[in-house]
mmCIF file of C-alpha atoms and ligand atoms in Angstrom:
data_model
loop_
_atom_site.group_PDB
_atom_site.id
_atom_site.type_symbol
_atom_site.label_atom_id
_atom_site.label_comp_id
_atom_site.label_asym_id
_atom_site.label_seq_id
_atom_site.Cartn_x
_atom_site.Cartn_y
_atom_site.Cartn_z
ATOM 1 C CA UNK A 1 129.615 257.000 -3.683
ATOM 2 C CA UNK A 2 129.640 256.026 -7.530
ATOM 3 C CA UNK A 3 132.782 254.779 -8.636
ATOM 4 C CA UNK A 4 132.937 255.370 -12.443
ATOM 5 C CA UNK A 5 135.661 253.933 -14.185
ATOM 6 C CA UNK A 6 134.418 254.513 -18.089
ATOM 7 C CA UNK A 7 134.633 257.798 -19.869
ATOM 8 C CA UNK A 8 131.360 257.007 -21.623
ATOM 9 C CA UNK A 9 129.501 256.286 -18.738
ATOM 10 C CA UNK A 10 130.808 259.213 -16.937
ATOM 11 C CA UNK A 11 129.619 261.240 -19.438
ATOM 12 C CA UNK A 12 126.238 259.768 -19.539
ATOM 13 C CA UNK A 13 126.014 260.704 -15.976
ATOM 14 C CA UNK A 14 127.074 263.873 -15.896
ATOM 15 C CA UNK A 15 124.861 264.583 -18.756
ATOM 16 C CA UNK A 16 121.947 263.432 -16.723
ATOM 17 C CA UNK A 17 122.898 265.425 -13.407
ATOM 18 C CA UNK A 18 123.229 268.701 -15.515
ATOM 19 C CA UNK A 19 120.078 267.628 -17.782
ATOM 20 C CA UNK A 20 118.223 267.990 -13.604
ATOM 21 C CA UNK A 21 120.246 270.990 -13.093
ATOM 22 C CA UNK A 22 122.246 269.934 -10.780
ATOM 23 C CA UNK A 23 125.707 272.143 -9.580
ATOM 24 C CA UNK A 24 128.403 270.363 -10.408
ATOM 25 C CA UNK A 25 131.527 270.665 -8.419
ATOM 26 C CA UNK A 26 135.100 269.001 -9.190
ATOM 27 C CA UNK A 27 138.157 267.859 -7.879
ATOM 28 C CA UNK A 28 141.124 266.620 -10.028
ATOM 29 C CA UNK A 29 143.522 264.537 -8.339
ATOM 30 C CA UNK A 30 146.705 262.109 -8.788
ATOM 31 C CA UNK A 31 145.302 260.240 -6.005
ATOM 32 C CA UNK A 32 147.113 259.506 -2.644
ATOM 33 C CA UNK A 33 144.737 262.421 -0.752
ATOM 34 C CA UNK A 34 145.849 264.581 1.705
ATOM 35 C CA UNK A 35 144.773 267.364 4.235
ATOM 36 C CA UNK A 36 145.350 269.436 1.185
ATOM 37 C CA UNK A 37 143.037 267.646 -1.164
ATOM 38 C CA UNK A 38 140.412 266.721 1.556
ATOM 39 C CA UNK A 39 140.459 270.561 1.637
ATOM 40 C CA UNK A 40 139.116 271.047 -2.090
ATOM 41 C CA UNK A 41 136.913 268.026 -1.240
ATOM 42 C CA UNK A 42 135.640 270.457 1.977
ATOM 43 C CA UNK A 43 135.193 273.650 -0.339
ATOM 44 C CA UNK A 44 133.733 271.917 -3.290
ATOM 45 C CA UNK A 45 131.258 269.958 -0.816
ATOM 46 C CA UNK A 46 129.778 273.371 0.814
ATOM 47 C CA UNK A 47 129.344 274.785 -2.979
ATOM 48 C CA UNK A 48 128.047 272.533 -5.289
ATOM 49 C CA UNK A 49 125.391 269.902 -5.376
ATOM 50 C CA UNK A 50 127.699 267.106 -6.932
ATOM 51 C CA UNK A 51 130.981 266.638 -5.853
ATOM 52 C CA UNK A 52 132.896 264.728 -8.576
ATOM 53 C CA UNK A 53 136.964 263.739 -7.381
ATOM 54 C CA UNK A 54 138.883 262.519 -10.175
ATOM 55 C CA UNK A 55 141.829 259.934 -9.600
ATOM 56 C CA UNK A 56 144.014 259.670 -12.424
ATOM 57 C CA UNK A 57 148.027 259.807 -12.426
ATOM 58 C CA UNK A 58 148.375 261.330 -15.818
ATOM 59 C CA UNK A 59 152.028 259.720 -17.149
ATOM 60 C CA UNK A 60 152.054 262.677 -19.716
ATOM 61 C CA UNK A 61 153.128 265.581 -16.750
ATOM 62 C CA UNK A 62 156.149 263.250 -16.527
ATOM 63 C CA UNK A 63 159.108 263.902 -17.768
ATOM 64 C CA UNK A 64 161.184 260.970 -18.655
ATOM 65 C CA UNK A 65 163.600 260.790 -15.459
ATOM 66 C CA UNK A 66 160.645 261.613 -13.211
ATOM 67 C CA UNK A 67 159.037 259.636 -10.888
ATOM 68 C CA UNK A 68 155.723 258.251 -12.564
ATOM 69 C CA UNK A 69 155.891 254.305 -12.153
ATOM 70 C CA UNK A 70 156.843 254.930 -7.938
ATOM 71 C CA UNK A 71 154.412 257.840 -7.713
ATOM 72 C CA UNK A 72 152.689 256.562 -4.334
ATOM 73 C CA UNK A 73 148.884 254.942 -5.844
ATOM 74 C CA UNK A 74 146.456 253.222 -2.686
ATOM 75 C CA UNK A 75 142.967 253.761 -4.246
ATOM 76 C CA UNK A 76 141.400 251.658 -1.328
ATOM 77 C CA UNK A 77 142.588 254.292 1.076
ATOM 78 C CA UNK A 78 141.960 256.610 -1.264
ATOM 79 C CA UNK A 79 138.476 255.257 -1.962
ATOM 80 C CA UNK A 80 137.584 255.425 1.539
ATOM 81 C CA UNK A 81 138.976 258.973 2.567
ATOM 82 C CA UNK A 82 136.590 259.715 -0.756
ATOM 83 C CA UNK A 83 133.505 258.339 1.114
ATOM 84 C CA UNK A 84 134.217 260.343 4.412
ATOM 85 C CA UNK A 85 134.372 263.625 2.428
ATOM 86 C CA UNK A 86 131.194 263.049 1.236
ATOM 87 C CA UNK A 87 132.003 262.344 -2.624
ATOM 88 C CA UNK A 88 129.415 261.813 -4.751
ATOM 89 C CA UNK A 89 130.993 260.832 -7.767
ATOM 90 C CA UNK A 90 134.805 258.921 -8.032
ATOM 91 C CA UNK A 91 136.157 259.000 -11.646
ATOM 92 C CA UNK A 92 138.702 256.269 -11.743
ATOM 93 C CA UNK A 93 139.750 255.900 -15.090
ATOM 94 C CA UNK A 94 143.080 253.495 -16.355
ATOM 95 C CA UNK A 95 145.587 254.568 -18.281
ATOM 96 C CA UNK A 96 143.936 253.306 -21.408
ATOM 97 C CA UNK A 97 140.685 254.403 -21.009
ATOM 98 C CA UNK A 98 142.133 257.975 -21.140
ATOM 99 C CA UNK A 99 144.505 257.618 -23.819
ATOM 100 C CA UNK A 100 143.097 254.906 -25.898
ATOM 101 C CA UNK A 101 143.214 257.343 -28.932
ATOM 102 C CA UNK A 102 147.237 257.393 -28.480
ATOM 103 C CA UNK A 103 145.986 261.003 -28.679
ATOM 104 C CA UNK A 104 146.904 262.871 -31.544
ATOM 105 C CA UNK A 105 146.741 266.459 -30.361
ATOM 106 C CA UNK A 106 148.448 267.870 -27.032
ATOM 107 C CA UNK A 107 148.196 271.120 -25.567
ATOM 108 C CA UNK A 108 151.278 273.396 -25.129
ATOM 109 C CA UNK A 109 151.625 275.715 -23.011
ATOM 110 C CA UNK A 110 153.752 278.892 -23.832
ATOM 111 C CA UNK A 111 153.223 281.352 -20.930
ATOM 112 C CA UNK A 112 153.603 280.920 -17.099
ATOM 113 C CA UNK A 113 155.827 278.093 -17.494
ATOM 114 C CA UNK A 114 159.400 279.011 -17.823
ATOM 115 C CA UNK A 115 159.628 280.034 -14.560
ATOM 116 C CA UNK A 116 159.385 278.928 -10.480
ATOM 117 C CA UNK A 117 159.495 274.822 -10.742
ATOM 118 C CA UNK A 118 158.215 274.601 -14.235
ATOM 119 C CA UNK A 119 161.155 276.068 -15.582
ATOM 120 C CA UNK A 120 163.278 272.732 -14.626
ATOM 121 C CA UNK A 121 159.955 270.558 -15.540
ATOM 122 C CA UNK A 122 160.215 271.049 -19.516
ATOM 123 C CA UNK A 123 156.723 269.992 -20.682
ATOM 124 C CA UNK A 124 155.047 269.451 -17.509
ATOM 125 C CA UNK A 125 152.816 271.718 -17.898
ATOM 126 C CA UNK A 126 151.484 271.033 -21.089
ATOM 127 C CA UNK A 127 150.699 267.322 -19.277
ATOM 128 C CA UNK A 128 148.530 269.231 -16.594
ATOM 129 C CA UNK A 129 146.601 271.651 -19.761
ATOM 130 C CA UNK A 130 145.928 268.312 -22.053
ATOM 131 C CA UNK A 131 144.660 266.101 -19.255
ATOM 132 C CA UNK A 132 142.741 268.345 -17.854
ATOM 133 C CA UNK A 133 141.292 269.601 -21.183
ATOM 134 C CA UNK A 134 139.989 265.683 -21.158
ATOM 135 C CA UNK A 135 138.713 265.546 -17.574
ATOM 136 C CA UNK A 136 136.887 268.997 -18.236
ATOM 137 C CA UNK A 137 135.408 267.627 -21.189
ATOM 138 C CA UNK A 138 133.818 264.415 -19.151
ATOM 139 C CA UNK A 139 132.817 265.861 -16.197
ATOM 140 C CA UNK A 140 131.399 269.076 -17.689
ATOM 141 C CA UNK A 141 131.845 270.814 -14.113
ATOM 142 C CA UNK A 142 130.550 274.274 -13.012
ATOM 143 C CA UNK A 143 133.044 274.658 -10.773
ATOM 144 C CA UNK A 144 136.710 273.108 -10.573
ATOM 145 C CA UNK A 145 138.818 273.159 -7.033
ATOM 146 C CA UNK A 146 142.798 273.718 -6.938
ATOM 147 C CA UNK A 147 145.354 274.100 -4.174
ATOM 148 C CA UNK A 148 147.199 277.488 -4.303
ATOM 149 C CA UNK A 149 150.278 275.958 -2.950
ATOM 150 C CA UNK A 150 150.359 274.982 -6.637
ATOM 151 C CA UNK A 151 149.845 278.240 -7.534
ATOM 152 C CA UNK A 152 151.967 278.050 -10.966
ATOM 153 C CA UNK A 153 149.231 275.295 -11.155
ATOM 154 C CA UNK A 154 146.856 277.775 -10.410
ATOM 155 C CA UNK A 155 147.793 280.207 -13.026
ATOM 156 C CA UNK A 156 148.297 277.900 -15.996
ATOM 157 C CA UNK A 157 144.614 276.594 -14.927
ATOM 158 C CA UNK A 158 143.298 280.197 -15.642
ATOM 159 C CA UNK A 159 145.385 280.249 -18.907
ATOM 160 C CA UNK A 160 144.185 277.670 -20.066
ATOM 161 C CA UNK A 161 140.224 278.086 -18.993
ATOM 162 C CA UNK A 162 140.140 281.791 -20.539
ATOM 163 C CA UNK A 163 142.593 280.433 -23.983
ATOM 164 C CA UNK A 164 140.076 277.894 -24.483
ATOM 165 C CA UNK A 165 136.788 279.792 -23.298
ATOM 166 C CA UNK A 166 136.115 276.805 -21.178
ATOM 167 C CA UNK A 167 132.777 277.022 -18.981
ATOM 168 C CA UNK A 168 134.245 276.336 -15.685
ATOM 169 C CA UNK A 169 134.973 278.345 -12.651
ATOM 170 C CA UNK A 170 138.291 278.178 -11.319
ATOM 171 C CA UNK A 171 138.049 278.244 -7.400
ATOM 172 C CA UNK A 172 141.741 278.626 -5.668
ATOM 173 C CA UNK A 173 141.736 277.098 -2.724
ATOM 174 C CA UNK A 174 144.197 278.664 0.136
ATOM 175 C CA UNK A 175 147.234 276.646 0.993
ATOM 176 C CA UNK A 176 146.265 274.625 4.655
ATOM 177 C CA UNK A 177 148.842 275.277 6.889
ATOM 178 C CA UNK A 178 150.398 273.439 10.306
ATOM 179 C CA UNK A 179 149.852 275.696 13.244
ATOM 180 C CA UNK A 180 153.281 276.769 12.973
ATOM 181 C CA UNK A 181 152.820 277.783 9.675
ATOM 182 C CA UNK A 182 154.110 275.395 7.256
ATOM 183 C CA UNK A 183 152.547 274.451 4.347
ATOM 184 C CA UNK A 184 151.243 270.969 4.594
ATOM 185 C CA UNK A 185 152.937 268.459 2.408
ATOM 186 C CA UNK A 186 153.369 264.957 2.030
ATOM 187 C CA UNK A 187 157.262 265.900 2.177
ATOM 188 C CA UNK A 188 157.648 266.965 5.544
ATOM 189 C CA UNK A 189 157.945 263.833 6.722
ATOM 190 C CA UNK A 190 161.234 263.387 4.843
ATOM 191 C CA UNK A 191 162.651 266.962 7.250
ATOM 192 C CA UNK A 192 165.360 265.931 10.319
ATOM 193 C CA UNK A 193 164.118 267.052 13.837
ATOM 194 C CA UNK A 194 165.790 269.993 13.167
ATOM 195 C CA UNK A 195 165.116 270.668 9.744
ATOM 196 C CA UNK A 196 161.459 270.358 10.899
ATOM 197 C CA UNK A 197 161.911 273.266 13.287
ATOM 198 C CA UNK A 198 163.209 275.785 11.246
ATOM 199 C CA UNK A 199 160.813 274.863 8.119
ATOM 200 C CA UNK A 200 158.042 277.335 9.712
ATOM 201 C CA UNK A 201 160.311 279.954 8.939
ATOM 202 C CA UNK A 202 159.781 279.439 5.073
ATOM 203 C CA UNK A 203 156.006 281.100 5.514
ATOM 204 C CA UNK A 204 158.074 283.683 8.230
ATOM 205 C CA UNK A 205 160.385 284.901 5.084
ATOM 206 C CA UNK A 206 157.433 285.236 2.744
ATOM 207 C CA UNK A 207 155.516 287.114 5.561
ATOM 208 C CA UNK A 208 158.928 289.103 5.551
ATOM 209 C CA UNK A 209 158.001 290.225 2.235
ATOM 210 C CA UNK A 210 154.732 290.800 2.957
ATOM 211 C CA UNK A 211 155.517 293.101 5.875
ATOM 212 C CA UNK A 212 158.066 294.700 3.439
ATOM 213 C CA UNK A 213 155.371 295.749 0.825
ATOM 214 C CA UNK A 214 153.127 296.833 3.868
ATOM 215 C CA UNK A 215 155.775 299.486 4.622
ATOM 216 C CA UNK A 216 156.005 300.768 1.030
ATOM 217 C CA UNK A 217 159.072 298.856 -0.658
ATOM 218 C CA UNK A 218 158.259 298.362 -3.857
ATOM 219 C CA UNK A 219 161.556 297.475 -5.344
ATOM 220 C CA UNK A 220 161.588 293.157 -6.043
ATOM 221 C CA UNK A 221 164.919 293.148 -5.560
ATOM 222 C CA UNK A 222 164.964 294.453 -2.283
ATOM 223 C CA UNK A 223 161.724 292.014 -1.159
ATOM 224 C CA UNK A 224 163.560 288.788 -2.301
ATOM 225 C CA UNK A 225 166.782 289.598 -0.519
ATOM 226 C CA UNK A 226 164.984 290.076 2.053
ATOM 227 C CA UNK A 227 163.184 286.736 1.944
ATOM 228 C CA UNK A 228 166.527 284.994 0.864
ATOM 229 C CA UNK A 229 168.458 286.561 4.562
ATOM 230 C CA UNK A 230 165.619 285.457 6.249
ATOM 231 C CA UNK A 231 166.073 281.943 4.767
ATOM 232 C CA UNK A 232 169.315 282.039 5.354
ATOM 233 C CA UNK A 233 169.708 283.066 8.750
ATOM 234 C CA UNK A 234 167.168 280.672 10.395
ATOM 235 C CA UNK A 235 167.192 277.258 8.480
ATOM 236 C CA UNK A 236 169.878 275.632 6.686
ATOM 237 C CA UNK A 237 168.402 274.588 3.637
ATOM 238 C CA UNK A 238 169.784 275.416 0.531
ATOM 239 C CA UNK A 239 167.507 278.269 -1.965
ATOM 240 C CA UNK A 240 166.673 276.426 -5.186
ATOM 241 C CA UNK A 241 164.868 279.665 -5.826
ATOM 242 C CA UNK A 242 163.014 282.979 -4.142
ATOM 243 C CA UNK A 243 161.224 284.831 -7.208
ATOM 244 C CA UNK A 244 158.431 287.490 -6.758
ATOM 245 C CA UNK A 245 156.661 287.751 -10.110
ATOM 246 C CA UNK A 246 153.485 289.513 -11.299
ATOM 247 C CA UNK A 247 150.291 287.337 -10.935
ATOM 248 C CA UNK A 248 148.608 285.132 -12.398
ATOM 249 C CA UNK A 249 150.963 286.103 -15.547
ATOM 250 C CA UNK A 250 153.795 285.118 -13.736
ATOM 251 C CA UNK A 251 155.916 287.473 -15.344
ATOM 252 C CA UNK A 252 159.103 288.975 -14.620
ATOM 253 C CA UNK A 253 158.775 292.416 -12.800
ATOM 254 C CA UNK A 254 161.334 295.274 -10.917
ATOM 255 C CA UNK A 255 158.456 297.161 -9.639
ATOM 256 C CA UNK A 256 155.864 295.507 -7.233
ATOM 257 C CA UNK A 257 152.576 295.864 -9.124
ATOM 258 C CA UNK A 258 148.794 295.222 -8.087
ATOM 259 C CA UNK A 259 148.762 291.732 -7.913
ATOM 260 C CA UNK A 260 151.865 289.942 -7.053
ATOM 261 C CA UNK A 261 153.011 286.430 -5.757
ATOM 262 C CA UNK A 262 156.169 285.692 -3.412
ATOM 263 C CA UNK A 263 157.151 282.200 -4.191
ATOM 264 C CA UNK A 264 160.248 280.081 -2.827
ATOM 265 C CA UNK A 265 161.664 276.566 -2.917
ATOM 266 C CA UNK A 266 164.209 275.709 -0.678
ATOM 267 C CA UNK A 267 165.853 272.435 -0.529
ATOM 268 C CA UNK A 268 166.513 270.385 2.909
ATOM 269 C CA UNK A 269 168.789 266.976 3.062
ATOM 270 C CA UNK A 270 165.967 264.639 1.826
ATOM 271 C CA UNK A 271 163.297 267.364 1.366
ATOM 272 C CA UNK A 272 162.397 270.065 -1.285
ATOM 273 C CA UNK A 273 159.768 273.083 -0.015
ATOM 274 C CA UNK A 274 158.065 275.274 -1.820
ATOM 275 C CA UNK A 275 155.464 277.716 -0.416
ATOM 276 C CA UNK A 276 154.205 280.939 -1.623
ATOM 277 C CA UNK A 277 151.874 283.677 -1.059
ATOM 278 C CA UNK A 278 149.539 285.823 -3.183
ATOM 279 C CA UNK A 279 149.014 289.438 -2.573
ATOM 280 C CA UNK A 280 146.662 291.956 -3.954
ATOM 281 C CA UNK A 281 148.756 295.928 -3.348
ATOM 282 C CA UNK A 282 146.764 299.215 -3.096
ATOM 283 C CA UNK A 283 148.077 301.164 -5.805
ATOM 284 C CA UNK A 284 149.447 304.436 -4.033
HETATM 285 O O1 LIG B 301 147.640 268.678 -9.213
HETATM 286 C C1 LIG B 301 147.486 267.516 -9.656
HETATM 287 O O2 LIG B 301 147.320 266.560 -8.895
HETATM 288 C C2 LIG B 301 147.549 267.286 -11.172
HETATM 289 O O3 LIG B 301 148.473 268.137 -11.765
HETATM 290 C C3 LIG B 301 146.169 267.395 -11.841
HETATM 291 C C4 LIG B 301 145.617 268.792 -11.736
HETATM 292 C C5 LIG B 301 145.210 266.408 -11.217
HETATM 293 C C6 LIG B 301 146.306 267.051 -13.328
HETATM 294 O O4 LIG B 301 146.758 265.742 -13.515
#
């Protein structure tokens, strides 16, 4: 594996592999991998020639109270969970190296952002679009890897790729699950005993809604209640929010239309979830 920690060097190299025509397959990361990431890594291995896995904690997705200088970092663990997956290519770049311009144009992002958890993350999201603009720009990939438990992630991504007429292929990767049911996360560890049991029932509520557009409701209102008793009857976390929106626009809707997401984020003692699912509806 080639650990690359210059942005001129990285593109040199990338230049090279696509000068052979070489597929060129990417993973952007803030480090500290998980099942979810080593995931991507999985997908983007099978597909592409070159897998490229970018570590980078970009301090402009943080908002001033939020957690950027204790975000967990261990790039030696990191480094060697890398190796296993079979990277090719580890772009490592410092804080400088990206910014060194003090950059003087950002991205903002005006759709698909004032709702789900980037309506409480005020410029979050415009972080995500003007890093990744960079990282796009270095590594030049064919194909770029995301986790749809993200999936406001997901749909600013696609924003942002068709805005900008960028030549990568956004490839949504489904959320991995515990055999329960719940969506991996580094948080779980933070749930009680109990709390732990009843979190499976997070995916149960959104399957609630599921079943609920299976049997012909098509009123929103009527799904997220719904999810929201089923929530409340079997855990005892508290709903931060259960939305069902149109997607990937993400917008508001009172009618379930052909592509839809059910998202939720409920909040345990020391733990906030959030899980959603993505479903494509026959029209009738
Ligand atoms: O999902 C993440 O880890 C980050 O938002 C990303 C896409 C690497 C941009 O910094």
């Amino acid at each position: 594996m080639n650990i690359v920690q210059s942005v001129e060097e990285m593109q040199q190299i990338m230049q090279d592999l696509r000068g052979k025509g070489k597929s060129i397959g990417f993973v952007p990361t803030m480090g500290f991998l998980h099942e979810g990431h080593l995931q991507l890594l999985r997908n983007c291995k099978a597909e592409n020639e070159i897998s490229v896995l970018s570590i980078f904690v970009n301090p402009l997705q943080f908002g001033p109270n939020e957690d950027f200088d204790s975000y967990p970092r261990d790039i030696e663990r990191d480094e060697a969970l890398a190796r296993n997956a079979g990277v090719d290519i580890l772009f490592y770049p410092s804080k400088d190296e990206m910014y060194k311009n003090n950059m003087s144009t950002r991205i903002t992002v005006v759709d698909r952002v004032d709702v789900l958890c980037g309506e409480k993350r005020k410029g979050h999201f415009d972080g995500v679009a003007t890093v990744l603009i960079k990282l796009f720009n270095i590594v030049t990939p064919h194909k770029a890897y995301f986790g749809m438990k993200d999936a406001q992630q997901v749909a600013v991504v696609d924003g942002l790729i068709k805005d900008f007429n960028i030549p990568v292929e956004l490839v949504p990767v489904e959320t991995i699950r515990e055999e329960d049911g719940l969506a991996k996360s580094s948080r779980n560890v933070y749930l009680s005993n109990l709390e732990r049991k009843e979190a499976p029932h997070l995916y149960q509520s959104l399957m609630c809604g599921k079943q609920a557009i299976e049997d012909g409701e098509r009123s929103v209102g009527i799904i997220k209640q719904a999810v929201s008793k089923h929530i409340l009857e079997h855990t005892s976390g508290k709903i931060d929010y259960v939305e069902v929106l149109s997607y990937p626009e993400l917008e508001q809707i009172n009618e379930i239309q052909e592509k839809v997401i059910i998202a939720l984020a409920v909040k345990f003692t020391k733990a906030r979830l959030i899980d959603n699912i993505t479903l494509v509806v026959p029209n009738n």
